[in-house]
Amino acid sequence: MNADADTPARLGRPRYRRILLKLSGEALMGQKAYGIDWDVLEAYAQEIRQVVQLGVSVGIVIGGGNIFRGVQNARRGMTRAHADYMGMLATMINAMALQDALEQAGLDTRLQSSIKMEQIAEPFIRRRAIRHLEKGRVVIFGAGTGNPYFTTDTAAALRALEIEADVLLKGTRVEGVYSADPERDPEARLFTSIHGREVIRRDLKVMDMTAFTLCREAGLPIVVFNMNKQGNLLRVVCGEPVGTLVYWTETPPTFAEVAQA
Ligand code: UDP
């Protein structure tokens, strides 16, 4: 792909003022079976830099599934809450790695944690986070919600609402929301847009229900897209039809309409 073809100048102005980007821990693994693929991290930092350069204010919630997932370990006998706290610490490892990658890409960042870790992160303070965003800093929200029995998807929905983001962008390894698992079902089709109600009716796994309910109640649109495709984040932010738009209005809006709302 010609990187120049996707420069901000070609794509025009951003359609969102503020975004909350959710990155899963698994996406950070790239082709590896565990941990962090540094090339993926570096690529993400470049993608994020492009949208920050356009003037978009960016909050990020990062998962921890590439390092530790609470529920899996709880199945082996560990107390669920204990395992979940370990999972939250795993998100902090990713958050610190991402912070470093973003700074190496020349961005100003702040890391806020939902669990106190004074030496490495600020505590999560909503007003402070907003102030950082207003100053053009990328704010990474680590340690999920700070509570066991939740996920980083829920943290993403919660923080998106708290910072008054216009949209929740869920960056994944797949193109968007499919009617079935595309790796198992050749008939599976990718939705360009879908009503949130339909996502629930078809039991499509966009996010867990707690996260989804938060978005529904606030009417917060979600775009699920492939974060591993170069230039995709920029295209989404510029209102191009990339990935799947999950909407809550009665009639389906276009990507550009959602972005301009
Ligand atoms: N977690 C938690 N509370 C939160 C967020 C995360 O207990 O608010 C724990 C939970 O054990 C989860 C782990 O942290 O399995 C890693 O987060 P998640 O599975 O959401 O990461 P992702 O799937 O996005 O990589």
CSV table of C-alpha atoms and ligand atoms in Angstrom, one decimal:
chain,number,residue,atom,x,y,z
A,1,MET,CA,0.0,0.0,0.0
A,2,ASN,CA,1.2,3.5,-0.7
A,3,ALA,CA,1.4,5.2,2.6
A,4,ASP,CA,1.3,8.7,1.0
A,5,ALA,CA,-2.1,8.0,-0.4
A,6,ASP,CA,-3.5,8.0,3.1
A,7,THR,CA,-1.9,11.2,4.4
A,8,PRO,CA,-4.2,13.4,6.4
A,9,ALA,CA,-4.2,15.9,3.6
A,10,ARG,CA,-5.8,13.4,1.2
A,11,LEU,CA,-8.4,12.3,3.6
A,12,GLY,CA,-9.5,15.7,4.7
A,13,ARG,CA,-10.7,16.7,8.1
A,14,PRO,CA,-11.5,14.4,10.9
A,15,ARG,CA,-15.1,13.8,11.6
A,16,TYR,CA,-14.7,13.1,15.3
A,17,ARG,CA,-13.6,15.6,17.9
A,18,ARG,CA,-12.7,12.9,20.5
A,19,ILE,CA,-12.4,9.1,20.3
A,20,LEU,CA,-12.0,6.3,22.7
A,21,LEU,CA,-9.9,3.6,21.1
A,22,LYS,CA,-10.1,0.1,22.6
A,23,LEU,CA,-7.3,-2.2,21.8
A,24,SER,CA,-7.4,-5.8,22.8
A,25,GLY,CA,-4.4,-7.4,24.4
A,26,GLU,CA,-4.6,-10.2,21.9
A,27,ALA,CA,-4.2,-7.8,19.0
A,28,LEU,CA,-0.9,-6.8,20.4
A,29,MET,CA,0.4,-10.4,20.1
A,30,GLY,CA,0.5,-10.2,16.3
A,31,GLN,CA,1.6,-13.7,15.1
A,32,LYS,CA,3.0,-14.6,18.5
A,33,ALA,CA,1.3,-17.0,20.9
A,34,TYR,CA,1.9,-14.8,24.0
A,35,GLY,CA,3.0,-11.3,25.0
A,36,ILE,CA,3.8,-8.3,22.9
A,37,ASP,CA,4.8,-8.1,19.3
A,38,TRP,CA,6.9,-4.9,19.2
A,39,ASP,CA,6.3,-4.4,15.5
A,40,VAL,CA,2.6,-4.4,16.1
A,41,LEU,CA,3.0,-1.9,18.9
A,42,GLU,CA,5.1,0.4,16.8
A,43,ALA,CA,2.7,0.2,13.9
A,44,TYR,CA,-0.2,1.1,16.3
A,45,ALA,CA,1.8,4.1,17.6
A,46,GLN,CA,2.1,5.4,14.0
A,47,GLU,CA,-1.6,4.9,13.3
A,48,ILE,CA,-2.5,6.8,16.4
A,49,ARG,CA,0.0,9.5,15.6
A,50,GLN,CA,-1.7,10.2,12.3
A,51,VAL,CA,-5.1,10.9,14.0
A,52,VAL,CA,-3.5,13.0,16.8
A,53,GLN,CA,-1.8,15.1,14.1
A,54,LEU,CA,-5.3,15.8,12.6
A,55,GLY,CA,-6.3,17.3,15.9
A,56,VAL,CA,-8.4,14.4,17.2
A,57,SER,CA,-8.3,13.9,21.0
A,58,VAL,CA,-7.5,10.3,21.8
A,59,GLY,CA,-8.2,8.2,24.9
A,60,ILE,CA,-7.1,4.6,24.8
A,61,VAL,CA,-8.1,1.5,26.8
A,62,ILE,CA,-6.0,-1.5,26.4
A,63,GLY,CA,-6.7,-5.1,27.3
A,64,GLY,CA,-4.5,-7.7,28.9
A,65,GLY,CA,-5.6,-11.0,27.3
A,66,ASN,CA,-2.2,-11.5,25.7
A,67,ILE,CA,-0.7,-11.8,29.1
A,68,PHE,CA,-3.3,-12.9,31.6
A,69,ARG,CA,-7.1,-13.5,31.5
A,70,GLY,CA,-8.8,-13.7,34.9
A,71,VAL,CA,-11.6,-16.1,34.0
A,72,GLN,CA,-9.4,-18.8,32.5
A,73,ASN,CA,-7.2,-18.9,35.6
A,74,ALA,CA,-10.2,-18.9,37.9
A,75,ARG,CA,-11.3,-22.1,36.2
A,76,ARG,CA,-8.2,-23.7,37.5
A,77,GLY,CA,-9.1,-23.0,41.0
A,78,MET,CA,-7.8,-19.5,41.6
A,79,THR,CA,-10.3,-17.1,43.3
A,80,ARG,CA,-11.9,-15.2,40.5
A,81,ALA,CA,-11.4,-11.8,42.0
A,82,HIS,CA,-7.7,-12.5,42.6
A,83,ALA,CA,-7.3,-13.7,39.1
A,84,ASP,CA,-9.1,-10.6,37.8
A,85,TYR,CA,-6.8,-8.3,39.7
A,86,MET,CA,-3.9,-10.1,38.0
A,87,GLY,CA,-5.6,-9.5,34.7
A,88,MET,CA,-5.8,-5.8,35.5
A,89,LEU,CA,-2.1,-5.7,36.2
A,90,ALA,CA,-1.5,-7.3,32.9
A,91,THR,CA,-3.3,-4.4,31.2
A,92,MET,CA,-0.8,-2.1,32.9
A,93,ILE,CA,2.1,-3.9,31.3
A,94,ASN,CA,0.5,-3.4,27.9
A,95,ALA,CA,-0.4,0.2,28.7
A,96,MET,CA,3.2,1.0,29.7
A,97,ALA,CA,4.5,-0.6,26.5
A,98,LEU,CA,2.1,1.4,24.4
A,99,GLN,CA,2.9,4.6,26.3
A,100,ASP,CA,6.6,4.1,25.4
A,101,ALA,CA,5.8,3.3,21.8
A,102,LEU,CA,3.6,6.5,21.5
A,103,GLU,CA,6.3,8.6,23.0
A,104,GLN,CA,8.9,7.2,20.7
A,105,ALA,CA,6.6,8.2,17.9
A,106,GLY,CA,6.8,11.8,19.2
A,107,LEU,CA,3.4,12.0,21.0
A,108,ASP,CA,2.7,13.5,24.4
A,109,THR,CA,1.0,10.9,26.7
A,110,ARG,CA,-0.3,10.3,30.1
A,111,LEU,CA,-1.1,7.0,31.7
A,112,GLN,CA,-3.9,6.8,34.2
A,113,SER,CA,-4.5,3.7,36.3
A,114,SER,CA,-7.7,2.6,37.9
A,115,ILE,CA,-5.6,0.9,40.6
A,116,LYS,CA,-3.2,3.1,42.4
A,117,MET,CA,0.4,2.8,41.2
A,118,GLU,CA,1.9,6.2,42.0
A,119,GLN,CA,5.3,5.5,40.7
A,120,ILE,CA,4.2,4.6,37.2
A,121,ALA,CA,0.8,6.1,36.5
A,122,GLU,CA,-1.5,8.9,37.6
A,123,PRO,CA,-4.6,7.7,39.4
A,124,PHE,CA,-7.7,7.9,37.1
A,125,ILE,CA,-9.2,11.4,37.6
A,126,ARG,CA,-11.8,12.2,35.1
A,127,ARG,CA,-11.4,15.9,35.0
A,128,ARG,CA,-7.6,15.6,34.8
A,129,ALA,CA,-7.9,13.1,31.9
A,130,ILE,CA,-10.1,15.6,30.1
A,131,ARG,CA,-7.6,18.4,30.7
A,132,HIS,CA,-4.8,16.2,29.3
A,133,LEU,CA,-6.9,15.5,26.2
A,134,GLU,CA,-7.6,19.2,25.7
A,135,LYS,CA,-3.9,19.8,25.7
A,136,GLY,CA,-3.4,17.2,22.9
A,137,ARG,CA,-2.0,14.5,25.1
A,138,VAL,CA,-3.0,10.9,24.4
A,139,VAL,CA,-4.4,9.4,27.6
A,140,ILE,CA,-4.1,5.7,28.2
A,141,PHE,CA,-6.5,4.3,30.8
A,142,GLY,CA,-4.9,1.2,32.4
A,143,ALA,CA,-6.1,-1.4,34.9
A,144,GLY,CA,-9.5,-1.7,33.4
A,145,THR,CA,-12.3,-0.4,35.6
A,146,GLY,CA,-10.3,-1.3,38.7
A,147,ASN,CA,-12.9,-3.9,39.7
A,148,PRO,CA,-12.9,-7.6,39.3
A,149,TYR,CA,-15.7,-9.3,37.3
A,150,PHE,CA,-15.5,-6.6,34.6
A,151,THR,CA,-13.6,-6.5,31.3
A,152,THR,CA,-11.6,-3.9,29.5
A,153,ASP,CA,-14.5,-3.5,27.0
A,154,THR,CA,-16.6,-2.3,29.9
A,155,ALA,CA,-13.7,0.0,30.9
A,156,ALA,CA,-13.7,1.3,27.4
A,157,ALA,CA,-17.4,2.0,27.3
A,158,LEU,CA,-17.2,3.7,30.8
A,159,ARG,CA,-14.2,5.9,30.0
A,160,ALA,CA,-15.7,6.8,26.6
A,161,LEU,CA,-18.7,8.1,28.4
A,162,GLU,CA,-16.7,9.8,31.1
A,163,ILE,CA,-14.5,11.7,28.6
A,164,GLU,CA,-17.5,12.4,26.4
A,165,ALA,CA,-16.0,10.7,23.4
A,166,ASP,CA,-18.1,10.9,20.2
A,167,VAL,CA,-17.5,7.2,19.4
A,168,LEU,CA,-16.0,4.0,20.8
A,169,LEU,CA,-13.6,2.5,18.2
A,170,LYS,CA,-12.9,-1.1,18.8
A,171,GLY,CA,-9.7,-2.0,17.0
A,172,THR,CA,-9.4,-5.8,16.4
A,173,ARG,CA,-7.7,-8.3,14.2
A,174,VAL,CA,-10.8,-8.9,12.1
A,175,GLU,CA,-12.6,-6.7,9.6
A,176,GLY,CA,-15.6,-6.0,11.8
A,177,VAL,CA,-18.8,-7.8,13.0
A,178,TYR,CA,-19.7,-10.9,11.1
A,179,SER,CA,-23.0,-12.9,11.0
A,180,ALA,CA,-21.0,-16.0,12.1
A,181,ASP,CA,-17.4,-16.9,12.8
A,182,PRO,CA,-15.8,-16.3,9.4
A,183,GLU,CA,-13.0,-18.8,10.1
A,184,ARG,CA,-15.6,-21.6,10.5
A,185,ASP,CA,-18.5,-20.6,8.4
A,186,PRO,CA,-17.9,-19.8,4.7
A,187,GLU,CA,-21.4,-18.2,4.6
A,188,ALA,CA,-20.5,-15.6,7.3
A,189,ARG,CA,-20.9,-12.1,6.0
A,190,LEU,CA,-19.5,-8.9,7.3
A,191,PHE,CA,-22.0,-6.2,8.3
A,192,THR,CA,-21.3,-2.7,7.2
A,193,SER,CA,-23.7,-1.4,9.8
A,194,ILE,CA,-26.0,-3.0,12.3
A,195,HIS,CA,-28.4,-1.9,14.9
A,196,GLY,CA,-27.3,-2.6,18.5
A,197,ARG,CA,-30.7,-4.5,19.1
A,198,GLU,CA,-29.8,-6.8,16.2
A,199,VAL,CA,-26.4,-7.5,17.7
A,200,ILE,CA,-28.1,-8.7,20.9
A,201,ARG,CA,-30.8,-10.7,19.0
A,202,ARG,CA,-28.3,-12.5,17.0
A,203,ASP,CA,-26.0,-12.9,20.0
A,204,LEU,CA,-23.0,-11.5,18.0
A,205,LYS,CA,-20.0,-11.0,20.2
A,206,VAL,CA,-19.2,-7.3,19.7
A,207,MET,CA,-18.6,-6.7,23.4
A,208,ASP,CA,-19.7,-8.2,26.6
A,209,MET,CA,-23.2,-7.2,27.7
A,210,THR,CA,-22.2,-4.8,30.5
A,211,ALA,CA,-20.1,-2.8,28.0
A,212,PHE,CA,-22.8,-3.0,25.4
A,213,THR,CA,-25.6,-1.9,27.8
A,214,LEU,CA,-23.6,1.2,28.8
A,215,CYS,CA,-23.2,2.1,25.1
A,216,ARG,CA,-26.9,1.5,24.4
A,217,GLU,CA,-28.1,3.6,27.3
A,218,ALA,CA,-26.0,6.5,26.1
A,219,GLY,CA,-26.6,5.9,22.4
A,220,LEU,CA,-22.9,5.8,21.9
A,221,PRO,CA,-22.0,4.4,18.5
A,222,ILE,CA,-19.3,1.8,18.2
A,223,VAL,CA,-17.1,1.1,15.2
A,224,VAL,CA,-15.4,-2.4,15.1
A,225,PHE,CA,-12.6,-2.4,12.6
A,226,ASN,CA,-9.3,-4.1,11.7
A,227,MET,CA,-6.6,-2.1,13.5
A,228,ASN,CA,-3.9,-4.2,11.9
A,229,LYS,CA,-4.6,-2.7,8.4
A,230,GLN,CA,-2.4,0.3,7.7
A,231,GLY,CA,-4.4,3.5,7.5
A,232,ASN,CA,-7.6,2.1,8.8
A,233,LEU,CA,-7.8,4.1,12.0
A,234,LEU,CA,-7.3,7.3,10.0
A,235,ARG,CA,-10.1,6.3,7.6
A,236,VAL,CA,-12.5,5.5,10.4
A,237,VAL,CA,-11.8,8.9,12.0
A,238,CYS,CA,-12.4,10.6,8.7
A,239,GLY,CA,-15.8,9.0,8.5
A,240,GLU,CA,-15.0,6.5,5.7
A,241,PRO,CA,-17.0,3.2,5.7
A,242,VAL,CA,-14.5,0.9,7.3
A,243,GLY,CA,-15.4,-2.0,9.5
A,244,THR,CA,-18.8,-2.3,11.1
A,245,LEU,CA,-20.8,0.6,12.6
A,246,VAL,CA,-23.1,-0.4,15.5
A,247,TYR,CA,-25.8,2.3,15.8
A,248,TRP,CA,-28.7,2.9,18.1
A,249,THR,CA,-31.0,5.2,16.0
A,250,GLU,CA,-34.0,3.8,14.3
A,251,THR,CA,-32.7,4.3,10.8
A,252,PRO,CA,-29.2,3.4,9.9
A,253,PRO,CA,-27.0,6.4,9.6
A,254,THR,CA,-24.0,6.5,7.3
A,255,PHE,CA,-20.5,6.4,8.8
A,256,ALA,CA,-20.0,10.0,7.9
A,257,GLU,CA,-23.3,11.0,9.5
A,258,VAL,CA,-22.4,9.4,12.8
A,259,ALA,CA,-19.0,11.0,12.6
A,260,GLN,CA,-20.6,14.4,12.1
A,261,ALA,CA,-23.3,14.2,14.8
B,1,UDP,N1,-10.2,-7.2,34.2
B,1,UDP,C1,-11.0,-7.0,35.4
B,1,UDP,N2,-11.7,-5.8,35.5
B,1,UDP,C2,-11.7,-4.9,34.5
B,1,UDP,C3,-10.9,-5.1,33.3
B,1,UDP,C4,-10.2,-6.3,33.2
B,1,UDP,O1,-11.0,-7.8,36.3
B,1,UDP,O2,-12.3,-3.8,34.6
B,1,UDP,C5,-9.3,-8.4,34.2
B,1,UDP,C6,-10.1,-9.7,33.7
B,1,UDP,O3,-9.6,-10.8,34.5
B,1,UDP,C7,-9.7,-9.8,32.3
B,1,UDP,C8,-8.3,-9.3,32.3
B,1,UDP,O4,-8.3,-8.2,33.2
B,1,UDP,O5,-9.7,-11.1,31.9
B,1,UDP,C9,-7.8,-8.8,30.9
B,1,UDP,O6,-8.7,-7.9,30.3
B,1,UDP,P1,-9.5,-8.3,29.0
B,1,UDP,O7,-9.8,-9.8,29.0
B,1,UDP,O8,-10.7,-7.4,28.9
B,1,UDP,O9,-8.5,-8.0,27.9
B,1,UDP,P2,-8.6,-8.2,26.3
B,1,UDP,O10,-9.6,-9.3,26.0
B,1,UDP,O11,-9.2,-6.9,25.7
B,1,UDP,O12,-7.2,-8.4,25.9
